[in-house]
Tab-separated table of C-alpha atoms in Angstrom:
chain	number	residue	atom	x	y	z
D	20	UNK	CA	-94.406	-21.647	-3.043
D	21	UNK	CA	-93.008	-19.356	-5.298
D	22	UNK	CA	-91.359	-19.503	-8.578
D	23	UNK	CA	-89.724	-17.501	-10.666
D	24	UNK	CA	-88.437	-19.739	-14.192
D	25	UNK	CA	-85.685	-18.802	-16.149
D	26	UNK	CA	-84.370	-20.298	-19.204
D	27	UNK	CA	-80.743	-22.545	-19.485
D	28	UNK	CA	-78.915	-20.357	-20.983
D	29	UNK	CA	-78.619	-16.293	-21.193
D	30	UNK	CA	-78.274	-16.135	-24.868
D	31	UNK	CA	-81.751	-17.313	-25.150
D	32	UNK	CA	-83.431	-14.865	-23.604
D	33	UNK	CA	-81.491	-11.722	-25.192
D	34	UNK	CA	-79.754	-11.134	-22.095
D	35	UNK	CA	-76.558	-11.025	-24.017
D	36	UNK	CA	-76.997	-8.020	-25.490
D	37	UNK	CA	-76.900	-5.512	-22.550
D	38	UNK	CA	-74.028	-5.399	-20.203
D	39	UNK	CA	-75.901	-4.685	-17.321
D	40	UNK	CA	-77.263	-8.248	-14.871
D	41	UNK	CA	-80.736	-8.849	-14.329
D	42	UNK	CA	-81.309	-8.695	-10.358
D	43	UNK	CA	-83.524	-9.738	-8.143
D	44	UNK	CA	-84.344	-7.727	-5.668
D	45	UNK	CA	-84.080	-9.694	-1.737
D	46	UNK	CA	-87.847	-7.551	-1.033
D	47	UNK	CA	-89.276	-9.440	-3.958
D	48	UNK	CA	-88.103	-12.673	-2.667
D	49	UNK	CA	-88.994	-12.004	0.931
D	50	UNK	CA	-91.703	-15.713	1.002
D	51	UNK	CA	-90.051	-18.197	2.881
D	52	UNK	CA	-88.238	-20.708	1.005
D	53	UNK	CA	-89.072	-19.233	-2.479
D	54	UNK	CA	-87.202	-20.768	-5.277
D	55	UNK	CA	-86.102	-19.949	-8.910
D	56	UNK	CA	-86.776	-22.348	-11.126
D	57	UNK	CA	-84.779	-23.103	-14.364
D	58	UNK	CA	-84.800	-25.324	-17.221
D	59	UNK	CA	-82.108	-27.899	-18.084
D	60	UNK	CA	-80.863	-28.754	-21.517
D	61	UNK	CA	-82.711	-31.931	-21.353
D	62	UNK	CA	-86.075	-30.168	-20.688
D	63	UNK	CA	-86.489	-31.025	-17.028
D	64	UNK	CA	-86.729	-28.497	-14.123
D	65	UNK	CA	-84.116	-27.378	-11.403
D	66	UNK	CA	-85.365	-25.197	-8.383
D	67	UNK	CA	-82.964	-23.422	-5.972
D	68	UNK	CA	-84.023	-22.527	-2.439
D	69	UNK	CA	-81.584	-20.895	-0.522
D	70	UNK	CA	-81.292	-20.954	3.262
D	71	UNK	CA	-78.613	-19.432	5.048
D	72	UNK	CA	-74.863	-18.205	4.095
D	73	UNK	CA	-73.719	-21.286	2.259
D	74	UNK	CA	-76.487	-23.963	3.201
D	75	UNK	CA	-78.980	-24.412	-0.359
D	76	UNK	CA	-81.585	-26.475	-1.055
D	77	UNK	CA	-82.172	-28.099	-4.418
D	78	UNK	CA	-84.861	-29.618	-6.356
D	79	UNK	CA	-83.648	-31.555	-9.736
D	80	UNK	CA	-84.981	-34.327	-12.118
D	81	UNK	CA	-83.193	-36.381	-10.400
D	82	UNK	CA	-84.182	-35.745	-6.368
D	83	UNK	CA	-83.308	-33.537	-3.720
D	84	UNK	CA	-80.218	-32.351	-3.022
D	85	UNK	CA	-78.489	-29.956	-0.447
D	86	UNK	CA	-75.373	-28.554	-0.305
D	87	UNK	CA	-73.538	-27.956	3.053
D	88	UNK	CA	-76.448	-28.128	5.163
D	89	UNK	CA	-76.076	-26.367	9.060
D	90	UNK	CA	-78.095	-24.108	11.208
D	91	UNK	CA	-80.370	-27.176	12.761
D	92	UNK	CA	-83.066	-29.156	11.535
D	93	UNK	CA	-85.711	-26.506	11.696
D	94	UNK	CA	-84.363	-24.758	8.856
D	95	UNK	CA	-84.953	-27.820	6.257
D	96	UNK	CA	-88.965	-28.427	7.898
D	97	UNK	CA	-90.361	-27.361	5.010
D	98	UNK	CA	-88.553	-29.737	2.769
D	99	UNK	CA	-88.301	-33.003	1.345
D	100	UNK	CA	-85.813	-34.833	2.863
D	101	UNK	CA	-82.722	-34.696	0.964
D	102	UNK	CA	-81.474	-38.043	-1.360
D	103	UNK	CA	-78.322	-36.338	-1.367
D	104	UNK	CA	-76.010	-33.796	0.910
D	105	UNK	CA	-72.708	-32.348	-0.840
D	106	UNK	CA	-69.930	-31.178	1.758
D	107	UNK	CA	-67.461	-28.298	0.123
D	108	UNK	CA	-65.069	-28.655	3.602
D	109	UNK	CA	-64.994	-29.377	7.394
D	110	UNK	CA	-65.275	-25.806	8.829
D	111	UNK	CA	-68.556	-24.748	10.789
D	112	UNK	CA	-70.669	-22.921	8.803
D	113	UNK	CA	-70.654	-25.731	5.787
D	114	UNK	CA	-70.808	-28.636	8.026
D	115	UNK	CA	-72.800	-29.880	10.991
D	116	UNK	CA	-72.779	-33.477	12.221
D	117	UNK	CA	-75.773	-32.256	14.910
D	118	UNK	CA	-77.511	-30.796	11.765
D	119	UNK	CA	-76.792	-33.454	9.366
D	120	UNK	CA	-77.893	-36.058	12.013
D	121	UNK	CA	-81.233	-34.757	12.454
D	122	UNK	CA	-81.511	-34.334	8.140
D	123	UNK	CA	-80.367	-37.172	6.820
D	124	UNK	CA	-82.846	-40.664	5.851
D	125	UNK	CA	-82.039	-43.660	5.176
D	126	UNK	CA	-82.658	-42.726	1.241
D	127	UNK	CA	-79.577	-40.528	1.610
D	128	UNK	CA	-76.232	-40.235	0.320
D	129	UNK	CA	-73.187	-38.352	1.150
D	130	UNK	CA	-70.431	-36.501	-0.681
D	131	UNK	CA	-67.701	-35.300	1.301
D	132	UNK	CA	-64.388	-34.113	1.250
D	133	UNK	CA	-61.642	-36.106	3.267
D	134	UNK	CA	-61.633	-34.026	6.163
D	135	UNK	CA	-65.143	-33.929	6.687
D	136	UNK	CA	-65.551	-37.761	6.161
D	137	UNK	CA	-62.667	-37.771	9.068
D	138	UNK	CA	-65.152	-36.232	11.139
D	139	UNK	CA	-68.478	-38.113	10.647
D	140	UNK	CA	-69.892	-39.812	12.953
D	141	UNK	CA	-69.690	-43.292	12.464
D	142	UNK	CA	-73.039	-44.160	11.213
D	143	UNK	CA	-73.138	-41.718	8.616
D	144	UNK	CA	-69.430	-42.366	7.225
D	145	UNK	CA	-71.450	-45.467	5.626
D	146	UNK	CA	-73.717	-43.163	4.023
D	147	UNK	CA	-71.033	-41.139	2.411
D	148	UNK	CA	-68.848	-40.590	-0.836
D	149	UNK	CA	-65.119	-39.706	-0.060
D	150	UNK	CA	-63.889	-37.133	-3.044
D	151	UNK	CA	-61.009	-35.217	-2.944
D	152	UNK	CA	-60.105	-32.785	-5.251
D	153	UNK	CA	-59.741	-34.279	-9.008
D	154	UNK	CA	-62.062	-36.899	-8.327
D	155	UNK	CA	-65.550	-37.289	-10.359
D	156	UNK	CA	-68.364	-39.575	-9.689
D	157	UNK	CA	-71.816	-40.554	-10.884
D	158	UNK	CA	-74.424	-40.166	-8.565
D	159	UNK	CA	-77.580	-42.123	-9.811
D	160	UNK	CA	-76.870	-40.489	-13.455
D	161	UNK	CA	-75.816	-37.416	-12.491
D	162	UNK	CA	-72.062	-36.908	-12.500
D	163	UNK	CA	-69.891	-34.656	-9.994
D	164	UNK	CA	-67.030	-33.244	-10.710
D	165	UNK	CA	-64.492	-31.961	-7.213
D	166	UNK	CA	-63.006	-29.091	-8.322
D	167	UNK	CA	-60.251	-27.369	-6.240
D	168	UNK	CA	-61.243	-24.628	-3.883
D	169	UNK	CA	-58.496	-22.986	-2.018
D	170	UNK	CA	-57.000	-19.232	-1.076
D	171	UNK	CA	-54.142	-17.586	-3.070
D	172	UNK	CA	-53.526	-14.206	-0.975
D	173	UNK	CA	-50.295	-15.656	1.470
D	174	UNK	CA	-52.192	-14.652	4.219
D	175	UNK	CA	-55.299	-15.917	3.571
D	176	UNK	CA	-53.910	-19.834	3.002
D	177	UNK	CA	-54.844	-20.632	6.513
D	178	UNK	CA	-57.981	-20.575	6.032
D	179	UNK	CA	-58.288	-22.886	3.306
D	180	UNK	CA	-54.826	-24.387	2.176
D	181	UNK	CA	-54.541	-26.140	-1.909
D	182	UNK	CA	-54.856	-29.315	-1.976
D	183	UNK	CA	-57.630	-29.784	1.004
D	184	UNK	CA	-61.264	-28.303	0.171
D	185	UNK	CA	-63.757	-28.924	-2.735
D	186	UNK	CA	-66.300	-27.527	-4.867
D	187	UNK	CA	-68.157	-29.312	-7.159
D	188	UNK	CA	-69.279	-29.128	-10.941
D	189	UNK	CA	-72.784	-30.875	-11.064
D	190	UNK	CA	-73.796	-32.023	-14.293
D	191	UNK	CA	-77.980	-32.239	-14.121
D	192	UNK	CA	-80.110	-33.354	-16.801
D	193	UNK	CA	-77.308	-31.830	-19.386
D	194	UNK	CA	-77.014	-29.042	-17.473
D	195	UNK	CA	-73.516	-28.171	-15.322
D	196	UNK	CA	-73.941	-26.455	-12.127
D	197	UNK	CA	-70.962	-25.031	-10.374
D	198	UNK	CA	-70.725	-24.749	-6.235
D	199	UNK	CA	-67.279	-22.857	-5.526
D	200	UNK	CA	-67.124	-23.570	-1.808
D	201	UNK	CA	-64.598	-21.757	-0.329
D	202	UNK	CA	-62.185	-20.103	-2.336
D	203	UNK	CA	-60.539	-17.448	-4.259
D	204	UNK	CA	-60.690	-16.419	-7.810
D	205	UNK	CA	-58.428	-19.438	-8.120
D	206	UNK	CA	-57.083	-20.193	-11.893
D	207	UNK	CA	-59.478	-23.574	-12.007
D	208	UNK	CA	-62.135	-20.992	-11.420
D	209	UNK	CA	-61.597	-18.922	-14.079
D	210	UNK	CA	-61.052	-21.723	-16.573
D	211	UNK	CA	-64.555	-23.280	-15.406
D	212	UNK	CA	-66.300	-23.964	-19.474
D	213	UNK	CA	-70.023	-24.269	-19.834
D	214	UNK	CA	-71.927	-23.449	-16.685
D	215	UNK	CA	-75.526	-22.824	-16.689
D	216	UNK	CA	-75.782	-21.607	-13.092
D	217	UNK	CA	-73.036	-20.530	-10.562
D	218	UNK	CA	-72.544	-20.519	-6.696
D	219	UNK	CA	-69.830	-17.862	-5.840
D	220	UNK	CA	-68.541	-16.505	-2.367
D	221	UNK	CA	-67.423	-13.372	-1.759
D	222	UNK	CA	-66.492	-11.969	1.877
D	223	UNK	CA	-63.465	-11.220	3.587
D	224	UNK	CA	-60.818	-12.556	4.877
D	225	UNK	CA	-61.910	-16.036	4.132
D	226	UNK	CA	-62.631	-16.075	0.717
D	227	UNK	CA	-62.455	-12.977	-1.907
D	228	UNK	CA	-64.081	-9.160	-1.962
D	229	UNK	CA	-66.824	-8.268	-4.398
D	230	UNK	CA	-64.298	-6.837	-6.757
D	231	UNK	CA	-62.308	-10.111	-7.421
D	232	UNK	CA	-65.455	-12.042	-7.650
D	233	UNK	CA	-66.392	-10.029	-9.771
D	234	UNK	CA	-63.416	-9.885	-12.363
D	235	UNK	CA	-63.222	-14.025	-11.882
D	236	UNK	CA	-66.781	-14.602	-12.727
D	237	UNK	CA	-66.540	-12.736	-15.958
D	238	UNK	CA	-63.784	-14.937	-16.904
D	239	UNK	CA	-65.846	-17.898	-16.932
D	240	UNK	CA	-69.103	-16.633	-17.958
D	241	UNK	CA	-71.809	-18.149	-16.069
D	242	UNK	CA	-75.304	-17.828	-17.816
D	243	UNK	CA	-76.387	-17.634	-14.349
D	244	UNK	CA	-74.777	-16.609	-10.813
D	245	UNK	CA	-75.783	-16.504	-7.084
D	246	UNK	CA	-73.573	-14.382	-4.435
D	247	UNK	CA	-73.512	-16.723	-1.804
D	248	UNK	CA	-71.407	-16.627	1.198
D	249	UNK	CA	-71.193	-12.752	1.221
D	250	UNK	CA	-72.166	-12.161	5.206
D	251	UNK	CA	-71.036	-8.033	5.551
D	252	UNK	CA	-70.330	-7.768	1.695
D	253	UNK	CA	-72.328	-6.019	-0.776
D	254	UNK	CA	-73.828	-8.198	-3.779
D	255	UNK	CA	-75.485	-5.248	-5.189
D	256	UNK	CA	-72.023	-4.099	-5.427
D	257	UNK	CA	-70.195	-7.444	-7.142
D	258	UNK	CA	-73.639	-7.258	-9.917
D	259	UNK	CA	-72.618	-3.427	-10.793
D	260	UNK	CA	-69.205	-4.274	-11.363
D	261	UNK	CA	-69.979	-7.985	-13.099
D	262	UNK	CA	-72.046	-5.166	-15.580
D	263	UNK	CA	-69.203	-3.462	-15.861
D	264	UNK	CA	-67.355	-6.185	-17.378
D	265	UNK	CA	-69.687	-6.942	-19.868
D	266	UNK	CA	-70.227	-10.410	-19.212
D	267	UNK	CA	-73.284	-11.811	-20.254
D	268	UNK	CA	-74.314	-13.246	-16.713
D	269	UNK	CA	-77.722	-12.712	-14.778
D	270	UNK	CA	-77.454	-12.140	-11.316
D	271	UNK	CA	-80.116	-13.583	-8.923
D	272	UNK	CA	-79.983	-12.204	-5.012
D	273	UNK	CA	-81.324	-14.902	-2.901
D	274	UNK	CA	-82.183	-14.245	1.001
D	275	UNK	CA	-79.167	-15.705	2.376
D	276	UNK	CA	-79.350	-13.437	5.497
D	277	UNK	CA	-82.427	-12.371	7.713
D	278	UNK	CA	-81.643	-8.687	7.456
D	279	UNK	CA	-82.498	-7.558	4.181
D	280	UNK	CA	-79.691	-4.971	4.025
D	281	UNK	CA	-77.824	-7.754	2.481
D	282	UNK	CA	-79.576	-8.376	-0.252
């Protein structure tokens, strides 16, 4: 498998001097399943694989974990199976109960928003941790943070009303890891402090367009960030004008989508 490894932070490897992101190129990533591997402040390991759109796979110090797994069971063959699934929010293309059924052990644990604990099936509501937006747990030492994840544009709040969805702030091995989910350039966003490695959407008219994700991830500053969610968007586009801004982020282009246009 593949592996590219990066350090925790972009200060320490210079990349704070030029305003331009590092990218990755989708034809260098083309192997299946390749992951990027970075260090954590507390010298352990943390490999991302993504999959599809919003579905990830990653490999940490402390297990497996996958974030808003869908698509069917074939997608995750080459994996371990996971010791823990995060949920951002109920709507198709982050959550599965078909998918999820066919994924899940009996190692694994669950952390879900309300509305998609509403709609597990019985057998894996047992499995799962309810957190709504606020909340913070620890997860066999590694604590999660549910950060709000909402639309602000009036006519966009239909699609993901305050108050309802997640994302999370991960906290790994001294190392915080933030997953967006579903939202806009939303002031919790933008006041995010300390993150190693972001997850950021950016397509229309669900979420936010390459030019606002782009202005909101240079408030916060990532060291790291991965355009995710971007289906008919252009992250080449969002990493020219993150450059632009000057913020000292690396951009990494994972192969979210089979045709390589995307990426």
């Amino acid at each position: 498998m593949k592996r590219r490894t990066f350090l925790s932070t972009a200060l320490s490897t210079g990349l704070a001097a030029s305003s331009l992101p590092v990218i990755l190129p989708y034809a260098a990533r083309a192997a299946a399943h390749s992951g990027d591997v970075f260090a954590t402040a507390g010298g352990g390991e943390i490999t991302v694989h993504p999959v599809s759109h919003a579905s990830f796979v990653m490999t940490t110090p402390m297990r497996v974990i996958y974030n808003d797994p869908v698509g069917g069971a074939a997608l995750y063959t080459d994996f371990d199976a996971p010791d823990l699934v995060i949920i951002t929010h109920h709507h198709g293309d982050h959550f599965d109960a078909e998918t999820l059924a066919a994924i899940v052990a009996d190692k694994t644990d669950l952390i879900v928003n309300p509305t998609v604990h509403e709609q597990l099936p019985e057998a894996l509501k047992a499995k799962a941790h309810v957190m709504a937006n606020g909340d913070n747990h620890d997860w066999k030492g590694m604590t999660v943070d549910a950060v709000p994840a909402y639309n602000l544009t009036e006519e966009r709040l239909k699609y993901h009303p305050p108050g309802r969805d997640n994302g999370y702030v991960l906290t790994i091995d001294g190392t915080r890891i933030y997953i967006a989910g579903d939202t806009e350039g939303t002031p919790e966003l933008r006041a995010m402090q300390d993150i190693t490695l972001a997850f950021v959407p950016m397509n229309l008219p669900y979420t936010m367009d390459v030019t606002q994700a782009a202005d909101a991830v240079a408030d916060f500053a990532p060291s790291y960030v991965y355009p995710y969610h971007y289906r008919d968007s252009d992250p080449q586009e969002f990493a020219r004008l993150l450059g632009q801004t000057g913020a000292a982020t690396e951009v990494r282009l994972g192969p979210w989508y089979d045709d390589a246009a995307h990426g």
